[in-house]
């Protein structure tokens, strides 16, 4: 397991990450900006999921959540590496040397779960439902690198979605307490789902290189609603949160997350680790 | 402790047939008759080993969020995940002796069973993650490789896989320290200080000196333990001294000297009063480690209860369907 983790980038992208030139019609910096969005989503959620390792409700869950965090981190590494080829930055320069306003992740992944397993599971259900639809389509991107990354990642996120589904069912249809907590977890996560499906000009300009997130809304939400109903819970009716992550506007949760993650490389810049 | 009817026919601790099996290098399997003392000794040892794996997730887990590169973060996540996996194999091995993981965890949380005291030391810098991998996992491997030939089959088989993973863990620790040692002056200093912190506690991981180790003789007679504490400690020192040179780091022992006559590295006297202090709960982080573990367990109680309730509902529903 560990050896594979260390080699994830080389193994997946390999020689494909030479430079951004996959699609003649697309501007390299725009493909990079798109890869950065997807990579930041995965990186920030990997950081959040990593907080559960050694703190999960059961030993099996420590293993499972670590696995999910590792998958997301692997996706982040390939996507950031690819994005960095546009201007010569490494995955670590992108991860460790940008401030919060430089990050392009959605708010859903940066929110703290404060050790609430129901929140963790509800978020994973929503995010993985989105990622399954995204990567399934992006595997046919005209950009060969994005297509290759997605073809591998879609298998991983299908497992994440299944894992989250199993827990929502158990917690929704478990005890009275778990039912209340799971509903509260869904209610808390729900306002942040809409941002995943917002479209913008960048995506429009990229055409067949990218996937328009607006088109993922229906299939992803249909899946989530199906799980919620099967779990005997209610689909939340709550106001949508403002969003803005794709423009670098974040909630107050992202800066402290980055402060922890980036502390050491920022304190001792320019050295090898 | 175990509601197994076989206990009625348990052989005595010095049963000649049982000892003959051990002498013949035979393996004891869960359904075989075994002396009660043998069973209890194994439960205590395997449980302590399992507890050490899961408490050991904490000092390194605290650096997952702060690992200084994404590659290091991925490796550390995978390593801590491995430790959770080791805990699982070991609890499963203990369960073949008629105990239950839930009870063993309750005993850990109640302070009735112990874990390795090494995990009560803090990890203030990134270099401590390297030192844990190199020294603590290195000492663990030295202890555990002989356990792959332990007389109790399930424990021996669990150790085969664990040792393979541990040897990777040790190499990654060595590599972290090698990078730091050959980096900037500040990084080199960070690595040296971590090695200074972890060297003596690592030597203490082998337990008290042979003449102070009450359970050792019996464990060796039963083929659970193959080498004495002092033999294993010497083996570890002999292996580690040349590695320290390769790292460009020094070990904090002025008495360390190669003995031509014996072919071993002589090392200074170990201050066991510190070890016993830590074992008795007065280590720097005993209280914090236990509080973290109990906290995670208590916060997860509603999740485990829900999983049980869901499983019970669905078992009865499918039974109802079948009828």
XYZ file of C-alpha atoms in Angstrom, chain A residues 52 54-57 115, chain B residues 58 109 287-302 304:
25
model
C -10.191 10.904 10.910
C -6.723 7.297 14.446
C -10.035 8.911 15.435
C -12.672 6.800 13.629
C -15.563 5.027 15.407
C -15.432 14.922 14.489
C -1.439 8.687 17.247
C -9.480 1.984 27.991
C -2.718 10.661 29.765
C -3.066 12.354 26.379
C -2.773 9.096 24.409
C -5.406 7.398 26.541
C -7.716 10.407 26.449
C -7.509 10.537 22.649
C -8.238 6.805 22.346
C -11.136 6.879 24.815
C -12.487 10.023 23.177
C -12.538 8.472 19.695
C -14.146 5.324 21.107
C -16.831 7.242 23.019
C -17.590 9.596 20.141
C -18.036 6.558 17.906
C -20.348 4.666 20.295
C -23.537 5.863 18.577
C -21.344 1.273 16.386
